Structures are given as structure tokens and as C-alpha cells.
Tab-separated table of C-alpha atoms in Angstrom:
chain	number	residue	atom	x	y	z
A	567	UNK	CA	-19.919	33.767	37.082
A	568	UNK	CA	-19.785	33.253	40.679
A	569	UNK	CA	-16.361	33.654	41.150
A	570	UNK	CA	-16.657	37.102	38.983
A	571	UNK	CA	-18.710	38.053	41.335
A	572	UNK	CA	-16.607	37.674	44.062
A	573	UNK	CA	-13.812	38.950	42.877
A	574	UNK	CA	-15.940	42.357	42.021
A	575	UNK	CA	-16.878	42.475	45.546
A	576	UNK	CA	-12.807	43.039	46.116
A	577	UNK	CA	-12.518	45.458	43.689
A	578	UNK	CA	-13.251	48.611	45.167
A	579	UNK	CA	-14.499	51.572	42.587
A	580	UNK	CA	-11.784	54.643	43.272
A	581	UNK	CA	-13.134	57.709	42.811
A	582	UNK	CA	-12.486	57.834	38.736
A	583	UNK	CA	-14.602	54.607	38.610
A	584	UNK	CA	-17.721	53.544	38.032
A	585	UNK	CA	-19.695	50.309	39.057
A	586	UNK	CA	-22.463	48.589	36.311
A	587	UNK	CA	-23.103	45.274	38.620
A	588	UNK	CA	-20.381	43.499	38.534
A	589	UNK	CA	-18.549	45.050	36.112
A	590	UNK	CA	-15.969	48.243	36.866
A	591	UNK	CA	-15.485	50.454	34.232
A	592	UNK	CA	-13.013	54.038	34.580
A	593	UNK	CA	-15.992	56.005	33.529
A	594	UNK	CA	-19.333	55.498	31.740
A	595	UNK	CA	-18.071	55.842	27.949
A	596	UNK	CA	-16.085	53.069	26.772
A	597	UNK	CA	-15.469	52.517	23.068
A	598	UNK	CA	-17.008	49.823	20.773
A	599	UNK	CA	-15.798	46.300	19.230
A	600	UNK	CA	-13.873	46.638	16.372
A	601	UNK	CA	-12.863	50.239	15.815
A	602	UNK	CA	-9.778	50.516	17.611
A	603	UNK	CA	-8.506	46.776	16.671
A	604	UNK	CA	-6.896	45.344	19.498
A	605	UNK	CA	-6.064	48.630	21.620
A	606	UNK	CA	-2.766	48.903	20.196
A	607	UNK	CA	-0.799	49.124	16.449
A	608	UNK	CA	2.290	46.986	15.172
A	609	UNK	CA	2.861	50.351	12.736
A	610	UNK	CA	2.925	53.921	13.370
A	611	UNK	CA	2.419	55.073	9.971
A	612	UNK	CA	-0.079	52.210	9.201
A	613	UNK	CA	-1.998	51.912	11.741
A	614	UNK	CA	-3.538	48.996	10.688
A	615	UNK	CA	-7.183	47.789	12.670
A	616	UNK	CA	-7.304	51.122	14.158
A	617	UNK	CA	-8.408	54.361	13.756
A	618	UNK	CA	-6.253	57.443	13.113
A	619	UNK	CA	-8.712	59.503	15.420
A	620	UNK	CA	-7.267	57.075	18.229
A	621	UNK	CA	-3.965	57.884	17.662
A	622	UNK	CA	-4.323	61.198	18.872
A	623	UNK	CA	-6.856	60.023	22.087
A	624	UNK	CA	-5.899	58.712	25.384
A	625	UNK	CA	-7.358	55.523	25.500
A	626	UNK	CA	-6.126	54.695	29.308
A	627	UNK	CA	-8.765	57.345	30.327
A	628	UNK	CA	-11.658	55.253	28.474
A	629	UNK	CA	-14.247	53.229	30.758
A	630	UNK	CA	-13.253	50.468	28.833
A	631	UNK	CA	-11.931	49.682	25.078
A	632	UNK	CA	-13.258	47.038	23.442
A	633	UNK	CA	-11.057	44.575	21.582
A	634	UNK	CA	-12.090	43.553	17.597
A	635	UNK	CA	-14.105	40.272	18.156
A	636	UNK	CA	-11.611	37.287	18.499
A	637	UNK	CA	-12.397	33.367	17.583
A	638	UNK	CA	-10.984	30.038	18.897
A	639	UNK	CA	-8.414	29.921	15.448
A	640	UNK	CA	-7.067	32.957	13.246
A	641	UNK	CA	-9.774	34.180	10.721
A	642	UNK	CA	-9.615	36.147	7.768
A	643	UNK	CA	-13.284	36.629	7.202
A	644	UNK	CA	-13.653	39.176	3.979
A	645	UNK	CA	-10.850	40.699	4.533
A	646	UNK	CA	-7.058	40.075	6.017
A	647	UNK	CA	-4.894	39.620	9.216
A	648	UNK	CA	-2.417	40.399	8.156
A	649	UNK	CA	-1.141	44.018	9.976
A	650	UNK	CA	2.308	44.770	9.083
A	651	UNK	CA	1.498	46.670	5.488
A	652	UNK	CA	4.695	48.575	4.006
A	653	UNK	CA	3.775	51.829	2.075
A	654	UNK	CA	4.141	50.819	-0.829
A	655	UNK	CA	1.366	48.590	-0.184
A	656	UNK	CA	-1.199	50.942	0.640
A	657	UNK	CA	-3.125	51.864	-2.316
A	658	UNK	CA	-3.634	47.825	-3.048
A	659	UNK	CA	-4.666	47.644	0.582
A	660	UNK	CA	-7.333	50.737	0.443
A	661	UNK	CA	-8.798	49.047	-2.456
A	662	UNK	CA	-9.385	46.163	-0.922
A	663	UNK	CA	-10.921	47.514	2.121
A	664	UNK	CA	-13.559	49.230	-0.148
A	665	UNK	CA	-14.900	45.440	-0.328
A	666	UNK	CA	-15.517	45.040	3.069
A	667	UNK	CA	-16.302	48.817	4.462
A	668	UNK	CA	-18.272	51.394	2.667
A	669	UNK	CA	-19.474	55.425	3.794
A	670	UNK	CA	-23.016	55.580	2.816
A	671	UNK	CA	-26.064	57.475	3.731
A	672	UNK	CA	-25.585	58.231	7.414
A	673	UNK	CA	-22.977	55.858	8.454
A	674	UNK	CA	-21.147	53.117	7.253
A	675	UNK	CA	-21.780	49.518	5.982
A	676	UNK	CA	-19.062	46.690	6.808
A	677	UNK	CA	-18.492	43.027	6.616
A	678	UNK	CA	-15.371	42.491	7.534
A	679	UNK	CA	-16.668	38.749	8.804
A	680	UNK	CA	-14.739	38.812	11.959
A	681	UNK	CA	-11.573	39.267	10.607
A	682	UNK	CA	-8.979	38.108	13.485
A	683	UNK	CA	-5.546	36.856	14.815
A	684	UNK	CA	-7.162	34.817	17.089
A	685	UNK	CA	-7.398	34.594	20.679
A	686	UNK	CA	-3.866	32.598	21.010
A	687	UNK	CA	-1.989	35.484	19.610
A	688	UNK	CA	-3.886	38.268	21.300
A	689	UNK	CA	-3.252	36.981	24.808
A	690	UNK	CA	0.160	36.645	23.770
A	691	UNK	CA	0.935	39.625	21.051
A	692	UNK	CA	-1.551	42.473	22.230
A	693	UNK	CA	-3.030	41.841	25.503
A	694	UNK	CA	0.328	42.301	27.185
A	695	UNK	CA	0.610	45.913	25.870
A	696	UNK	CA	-2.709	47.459	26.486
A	697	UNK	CA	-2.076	46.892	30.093
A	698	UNK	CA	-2.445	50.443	30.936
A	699	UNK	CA	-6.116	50.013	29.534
A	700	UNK	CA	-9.517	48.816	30.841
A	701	UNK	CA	-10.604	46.520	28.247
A	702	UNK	CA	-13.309	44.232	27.702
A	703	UNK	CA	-12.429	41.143	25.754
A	704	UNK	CA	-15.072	40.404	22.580
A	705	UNK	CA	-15.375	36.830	21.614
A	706	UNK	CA	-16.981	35.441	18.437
A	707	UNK	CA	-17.939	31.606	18.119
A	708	UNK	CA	-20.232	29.301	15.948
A	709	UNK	CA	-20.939	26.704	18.726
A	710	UNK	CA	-21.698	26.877	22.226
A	711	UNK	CA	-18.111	24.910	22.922
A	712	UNK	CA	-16.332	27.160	20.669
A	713	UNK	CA	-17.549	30.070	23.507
A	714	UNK	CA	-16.499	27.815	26.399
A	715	UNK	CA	-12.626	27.214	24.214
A	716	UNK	CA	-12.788	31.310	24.676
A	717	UNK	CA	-13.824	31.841	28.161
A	718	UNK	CA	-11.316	28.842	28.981
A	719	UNK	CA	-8.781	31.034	27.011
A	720	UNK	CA	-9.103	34.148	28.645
A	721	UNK	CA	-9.689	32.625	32.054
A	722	UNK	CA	-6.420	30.800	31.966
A	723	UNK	CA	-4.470	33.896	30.973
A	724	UNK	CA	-6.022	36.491	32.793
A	725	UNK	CA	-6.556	36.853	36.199
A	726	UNK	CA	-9.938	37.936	37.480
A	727	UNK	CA	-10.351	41.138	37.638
A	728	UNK	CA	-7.373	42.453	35.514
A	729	UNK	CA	-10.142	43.275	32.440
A	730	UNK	CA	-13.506	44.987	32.709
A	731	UNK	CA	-15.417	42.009	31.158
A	732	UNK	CA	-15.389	39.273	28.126
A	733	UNK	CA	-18.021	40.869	26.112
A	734	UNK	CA	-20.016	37.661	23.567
A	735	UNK	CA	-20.746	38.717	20.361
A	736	UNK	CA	-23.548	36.473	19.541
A	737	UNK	CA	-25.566	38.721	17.119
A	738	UNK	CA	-22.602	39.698	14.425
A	739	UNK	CA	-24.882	39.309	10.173
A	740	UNK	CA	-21.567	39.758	8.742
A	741	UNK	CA	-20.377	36.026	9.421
A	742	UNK	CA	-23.716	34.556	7.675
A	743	UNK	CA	-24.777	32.679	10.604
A	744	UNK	CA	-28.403	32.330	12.895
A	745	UNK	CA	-26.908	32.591	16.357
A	746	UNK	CA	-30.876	32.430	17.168
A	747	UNK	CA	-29.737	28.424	17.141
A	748	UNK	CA	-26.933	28.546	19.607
A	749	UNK	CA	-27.524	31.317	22.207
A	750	UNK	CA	-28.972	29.576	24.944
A	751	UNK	CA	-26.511	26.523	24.720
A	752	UNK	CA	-24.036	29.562	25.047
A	753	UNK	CA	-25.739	31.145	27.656
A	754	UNK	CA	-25.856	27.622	29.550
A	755	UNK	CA	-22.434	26.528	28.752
A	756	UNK	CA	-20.059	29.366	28.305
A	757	UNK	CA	-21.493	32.130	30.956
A	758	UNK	CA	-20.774	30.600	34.205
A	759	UNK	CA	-17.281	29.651	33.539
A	760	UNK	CA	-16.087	32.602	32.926
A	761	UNK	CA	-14.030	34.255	35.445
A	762	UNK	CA	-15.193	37.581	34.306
A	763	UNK	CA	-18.287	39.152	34.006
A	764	UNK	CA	-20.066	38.749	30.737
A	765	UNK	CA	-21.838	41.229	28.316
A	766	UNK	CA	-24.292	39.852	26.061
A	767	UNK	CA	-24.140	41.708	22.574
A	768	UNK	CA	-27.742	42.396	21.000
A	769	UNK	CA	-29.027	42.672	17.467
A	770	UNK	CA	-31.736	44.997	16.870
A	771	UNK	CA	-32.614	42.332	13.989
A	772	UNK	CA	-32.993	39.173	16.387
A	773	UNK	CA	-35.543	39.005	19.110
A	774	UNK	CA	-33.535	41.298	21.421
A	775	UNK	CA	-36.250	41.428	24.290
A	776	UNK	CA	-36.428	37.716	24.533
A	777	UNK	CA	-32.505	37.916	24.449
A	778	UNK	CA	-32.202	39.834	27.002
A	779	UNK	CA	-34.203	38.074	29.351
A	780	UNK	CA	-32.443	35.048	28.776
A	781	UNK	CA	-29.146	36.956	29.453
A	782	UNK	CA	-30.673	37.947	32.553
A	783	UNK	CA	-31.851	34.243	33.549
A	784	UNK	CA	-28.577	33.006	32.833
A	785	UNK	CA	-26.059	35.353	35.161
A	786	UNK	CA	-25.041	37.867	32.403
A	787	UNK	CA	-23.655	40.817	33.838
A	788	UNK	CA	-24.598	43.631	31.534
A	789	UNK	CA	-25.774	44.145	27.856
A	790	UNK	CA	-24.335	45.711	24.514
A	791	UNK	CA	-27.564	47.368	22.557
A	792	UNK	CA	-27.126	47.683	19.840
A	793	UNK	CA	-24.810	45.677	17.080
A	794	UNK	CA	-25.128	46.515	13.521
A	795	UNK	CA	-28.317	46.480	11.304
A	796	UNK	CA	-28.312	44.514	8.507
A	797	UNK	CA	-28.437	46.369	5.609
A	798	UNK	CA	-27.553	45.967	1.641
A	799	UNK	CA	-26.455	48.945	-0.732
A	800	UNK	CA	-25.955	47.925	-4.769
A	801	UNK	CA	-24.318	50.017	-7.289
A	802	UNK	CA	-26.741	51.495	-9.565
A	803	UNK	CA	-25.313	51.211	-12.683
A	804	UNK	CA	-24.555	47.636	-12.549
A	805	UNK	CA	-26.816	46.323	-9.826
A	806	UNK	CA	-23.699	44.377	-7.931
A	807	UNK	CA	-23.656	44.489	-4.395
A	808	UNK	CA	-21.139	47.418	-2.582
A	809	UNK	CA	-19.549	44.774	-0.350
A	810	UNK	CA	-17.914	41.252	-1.070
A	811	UNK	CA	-20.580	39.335	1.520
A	812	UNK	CA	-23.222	41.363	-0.373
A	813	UNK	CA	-25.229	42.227	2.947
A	814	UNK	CA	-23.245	44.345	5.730
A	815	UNK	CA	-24.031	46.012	9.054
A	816	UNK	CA	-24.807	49.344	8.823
A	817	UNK	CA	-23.594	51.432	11.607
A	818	UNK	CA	-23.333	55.051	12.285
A	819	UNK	CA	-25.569	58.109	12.646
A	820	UNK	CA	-28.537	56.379	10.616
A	821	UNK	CA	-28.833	53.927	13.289
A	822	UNK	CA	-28.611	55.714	16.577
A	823	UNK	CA	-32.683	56.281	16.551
A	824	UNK	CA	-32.682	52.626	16.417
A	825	UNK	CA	-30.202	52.215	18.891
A	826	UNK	CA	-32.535	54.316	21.221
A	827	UNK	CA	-35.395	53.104	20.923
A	828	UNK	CA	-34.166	49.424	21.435
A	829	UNK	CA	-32.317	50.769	24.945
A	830	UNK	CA	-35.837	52.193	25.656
A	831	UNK	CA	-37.846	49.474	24.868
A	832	UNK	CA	-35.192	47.550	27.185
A	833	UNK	CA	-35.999	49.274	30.024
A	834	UNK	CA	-39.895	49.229	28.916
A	835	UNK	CA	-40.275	45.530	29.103
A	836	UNK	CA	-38.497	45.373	32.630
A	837	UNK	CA	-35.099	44.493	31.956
A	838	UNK	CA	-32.892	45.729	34.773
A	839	UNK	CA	-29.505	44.322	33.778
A	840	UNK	CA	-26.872	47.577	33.184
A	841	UNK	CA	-27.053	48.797	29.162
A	842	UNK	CA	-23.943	49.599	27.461
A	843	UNK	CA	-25.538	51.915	24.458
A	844	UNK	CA	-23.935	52.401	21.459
A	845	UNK	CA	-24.994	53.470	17.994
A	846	UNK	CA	-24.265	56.724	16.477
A	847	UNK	CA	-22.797	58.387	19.155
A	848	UNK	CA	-20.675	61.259	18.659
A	849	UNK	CA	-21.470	64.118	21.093
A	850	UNK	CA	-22.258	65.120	24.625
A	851	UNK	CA	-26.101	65.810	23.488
A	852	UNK	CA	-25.964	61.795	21.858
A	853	UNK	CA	-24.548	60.661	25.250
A	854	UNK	CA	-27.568	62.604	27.039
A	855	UNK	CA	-30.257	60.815	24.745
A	856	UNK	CA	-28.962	57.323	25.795
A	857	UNK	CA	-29.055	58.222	28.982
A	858	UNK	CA	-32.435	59.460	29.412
A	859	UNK	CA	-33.541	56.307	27.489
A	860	UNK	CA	-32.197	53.731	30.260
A	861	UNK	CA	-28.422	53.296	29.280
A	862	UNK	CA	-25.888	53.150	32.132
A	863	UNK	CA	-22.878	53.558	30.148
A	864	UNK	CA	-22.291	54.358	26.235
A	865	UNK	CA	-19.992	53.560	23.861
A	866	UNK	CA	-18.104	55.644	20.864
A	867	UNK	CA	-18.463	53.708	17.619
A	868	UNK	CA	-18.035	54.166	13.640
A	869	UNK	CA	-19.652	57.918	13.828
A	870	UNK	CA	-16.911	59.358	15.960
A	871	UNK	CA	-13.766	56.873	14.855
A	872	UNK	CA	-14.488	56.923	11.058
A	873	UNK	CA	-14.158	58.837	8.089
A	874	UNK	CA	-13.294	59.094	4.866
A	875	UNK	CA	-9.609	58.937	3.565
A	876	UNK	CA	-9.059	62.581	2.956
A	877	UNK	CA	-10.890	62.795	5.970
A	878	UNK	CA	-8.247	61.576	8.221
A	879	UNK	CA	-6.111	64.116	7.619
A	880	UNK	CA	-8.201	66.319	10.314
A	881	UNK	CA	-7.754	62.930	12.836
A	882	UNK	CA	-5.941	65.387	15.377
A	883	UNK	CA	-9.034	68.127	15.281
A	884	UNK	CA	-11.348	65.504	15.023
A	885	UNK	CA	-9.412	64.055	18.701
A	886	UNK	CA	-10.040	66.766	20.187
A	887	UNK	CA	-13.570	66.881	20.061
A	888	UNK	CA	-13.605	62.872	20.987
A	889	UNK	CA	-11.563	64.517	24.132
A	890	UNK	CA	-13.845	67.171	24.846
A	891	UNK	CA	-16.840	64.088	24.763
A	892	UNK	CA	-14.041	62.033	27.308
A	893	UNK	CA	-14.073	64.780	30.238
A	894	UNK	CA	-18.084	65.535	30.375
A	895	UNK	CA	-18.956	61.750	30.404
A	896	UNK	CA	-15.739	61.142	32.954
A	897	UNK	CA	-17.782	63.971	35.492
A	898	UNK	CA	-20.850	61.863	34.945
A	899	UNK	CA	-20.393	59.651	38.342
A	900	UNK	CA	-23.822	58.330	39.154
A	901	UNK	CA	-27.185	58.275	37.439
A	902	UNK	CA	-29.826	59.173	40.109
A	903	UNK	CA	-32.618	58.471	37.841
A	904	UNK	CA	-33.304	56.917	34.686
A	905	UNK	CA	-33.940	60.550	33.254
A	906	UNK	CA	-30.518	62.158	34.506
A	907	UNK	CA	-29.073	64.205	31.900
A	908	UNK	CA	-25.422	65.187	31.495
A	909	UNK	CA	-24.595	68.764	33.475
């Protein structure tokens, strides 16, 4: 982390940037893991891993876009990586993404299991043409050395400085893992070789207090709050569980008083490192909340990128308001104190 540090010092904010620590973002909203794939589509009229909302957003004028969370090897968790889809192929494919993401009451629950290409081909496939972006990298491992493979990765392939940050996605239910075991050999381990500053990515279902002051301890940079909620819907005529991994993370409006009070709470118990909020976000007034509860930047997640099939249909009206969101967080420079509110 030292040498991230450094090379922040030489990276001077312009004037349509912002400073959390060491990381520089464009602005203060940046958009969250997973939702926009890897930044970029291999299909125009499947748009595979990313939303049709983004299609129709500029997402060069972001703070940041996240990537989907990449592993060490390819991984097809629940679902597929497969992202070249023909036509034809689309009704089989919307059936089979009903196993693994589901609209319910308030948001949506998922378990995609950190479907990926892998961080091989995304250095090499996507990386290359989302240069125009500022992105921050998400990595997903089951072992502290599978985190140091990724940092080693990303390191080796791009330069400090040419990404916002490496984000760790330590937290993820959907992958049927206790990363309560292997944090703080990650923390230890993977954190201070990286070139780039590190986020740590919190659960609001592990001990996310004691989290974060490890995070802090160990030279993290900033912190994601919050991930998904774990959460289980069955069908009630048959008692069988909506999604293929049976539990999901539920994300979305429902969760965004969660996501709140865990940013407060943050802040509460003393933790100073910079808060990337994100959890049901979808307006100016949403952006204001997490901002008066202690977040210095927030992020645009399943309540603003999703919706149901028919749904997308109204992706270029629904852009527009994402746009509207875009230019009152981008005149947002500085937060004077904790309580500032969007003007």
C-alpha cells in the first residue's frame, strides 16, 4: 500500500475530481459491483452482464464503475460465462436467469455465485476497452493467497494509478463460504502488495464494525457498506426455494434503511476511513440520506440499473433520470461536514 500511496500523492485531483484518501474518483457517485458487468458488452443487442439502463448512460462521467467480482480461474458459479448469446437463444437464456435473479418485495434477490471470466481474460479482453473509464477492480477469493494471485494480477498489468482502486469482496453469501475465517490473513497478506489502493467490501450480516477496524489497522484505503443481505424467498405453492443456491442477497430499495444505518453506525463507533455507500439508491434525496449519515461517496446499484423485462423497454427514460442523479452528485465537490446535504 505504500507505493499506492505515493503514487496518489502524484496524482493531482483536476477540478472534476474528487479525493477519498488515497483513492481519486471523477465525482462522488460511482456505480456498484456487478451491475454493469465488466464496463463494456461483446453484443449490442444482447447486452449480456450489463444493464440496458447503461446503455443509454455515460459511464466515462461516473466516479468510478465497478467491475463484476473476478477470481484467480474462470467461474461459472449458478449461472454462465458465457456472453456471446444469439437471439434465438434468448428465451432459454431468460429462463435460466430466473434461477439465479429474482424481483421481489422491494428489490431483488440474486446468487449468481460470482459468475466470471476470470481475471486473465479481463486484463486482456475488457480492461483494455474501458480505458476511457475510472474503474475500480473487484476481486473475489477463497484463500488469503488466492487475494495475493489477484493483487499480483492486477499489479503486473496495470500501472499504478491508471484505476481508482482494487475493491476485495470478502463478504459475498452467494458463494456459500465464511470469509469470517480468512479476512485477516487477507488483510495481512494481500493489502500491502497491492499497487492500488484497496476497498474493503462489508456485509451487514458479518461483524462489520470489527471489520472495519481491522481494515483500518491493516492500510485499507476506503470501505464498501453495504453488500447484499442474505435473504431466502420460497414459492408458496410448492415450498421450493426461488433461486438455484436456495439463499440469495437481497438488494434494492428494501435494504437501503439497512444500508444507512450500518454507514451511521460506522461513523458512530469512530471509524474514519472514507465510506463508499450503496444500497437502494436511486435519487438525489437517497444520495442526500447517505450523506448526512457519514458516506463520502455513493454508489448506484440494483434499484436504479434493474427492472423487469417489459421494464426495459423504458431503459432510455429510465437513463435519463440516472443522468439527471449524474450532474447533482458531479456539483457535489467537498463535504464540509458530516451533515452536508446536496444543494
Amino acid at each position: 500500500m505504500l507505493r499506492a500511496r505515493e503514487q496518489a500523492d502524484q496524482v493531482e485531483p483536476d477540478g472534476e475530481s474528487v479525493r477519498l484518501g488515497d483513492i481519486v474518483l471523477r465525482n462522488r457517485l460511482v456505480t456498484s459491483s456487478s451491475l454493469l458487468g465488466y464496463g463494456v458488452s461483446n453484443s449490442a443487442l444482447v447486452p449480456y452482464g450489463m444493464s440496458p439502463v447503461s446503455l443509454f448512460v455515460p459511464l466515462a462521467e461516473f466516479g468510478a464503475v465497478t467491475t463484476r467480482t473476478l477470481t484467480v480461474e474462470p467461474r461459472e458459479g449458478h449461472f454462465t460465462t458465457r456472453d456471446d448469446w444469439p437471439l434465438t437463444a434468448l428465451p432459454g437464456l431468460l429462463k435460466r436467469y430466473g434461477t439465479v435473479m429474482r424481483g421481489t418485495d422491494g428489490g431483488w434477490l440474486n446468487a449468481f455465485g460470482w459468475c466470471n471470466v476470470g481475471i486473465g481474460a479481463y486484463l486482456r479482453d475488457y480492461y483494455p476497452r474501458t480505458r476511457d473509464q475510472r474503474t475500480i477492480i473487484s476481486l473475489g477469493g477463497f484463500s488469503a493467497q488466492e487475494f495475493v494471485t489477484l493483487v499480483d494480477r492486477v499489479n503486473a498489468d496495470v500501472p499504478a494509478g491508471d484505476i481508482a482502486a482494487v475493491e476485495f469482496n470478502v463478504s459475498c453469501h452467494n458463494v456459500n463460504f465464511d470469509f469470517s475465517t480468512i479476512l485477516q490473513d487477507v488483510l495481512d497478506e494481500a493489502v500491502p502488495r497491492s499497487n492500488h489502493p484497496v476497498i474493503l467490501k462489508l456485509s451487514p450480516d458479518y461483524d462489520y464494525l470489527r471489520n472495519a477496524q481491522q481494515a483500518a489497522k491493516a492500510g485499507v484505503s476506503a470501505l464498501t457498506a453495504i453488500n447484499t443481505v442474505k435473504a431466502l424467498r420460497l414459492d408458496p405453492r410448492t415450498g421450493e426455494p426461488w433461486l438455484a443456491n436456495r439463499y440469495g442477497g437481497l438488494s434494492g430499495r428494501a435494504i437501503k434503511p439497512i444500508g444507512l444505518r450500518v454507514v451511521s453506525e460506522l461513523r458512530e463507533a469512530g471509524v474514519t476511513l472514507p465510506i463508499i455507500a450503496t444500497g437502494g439508491i436511486r435519487t438525489v434525496d437517497d444520495c442526500r440520506e447517505y450523506f448526512w449519515a457519514g458516506a463520502d461517496a455513493v454508489s448506484l446499484g440494483s434499484a436504479t440499473w434493474l427492472a423487469s423485462h417489459p421494464g426495459y423497454l423504458l431503459s432510455p427514460l429510465r437513463a435519463l433520470h440516472v443522468r439527471r442523479v449524474l450532474k447533482a452528485v458531479r456539483r457535489y465537490r467537498t463535504l464540509p461536514t458530516r451533515s452536508a446535504a446536496l444543494r
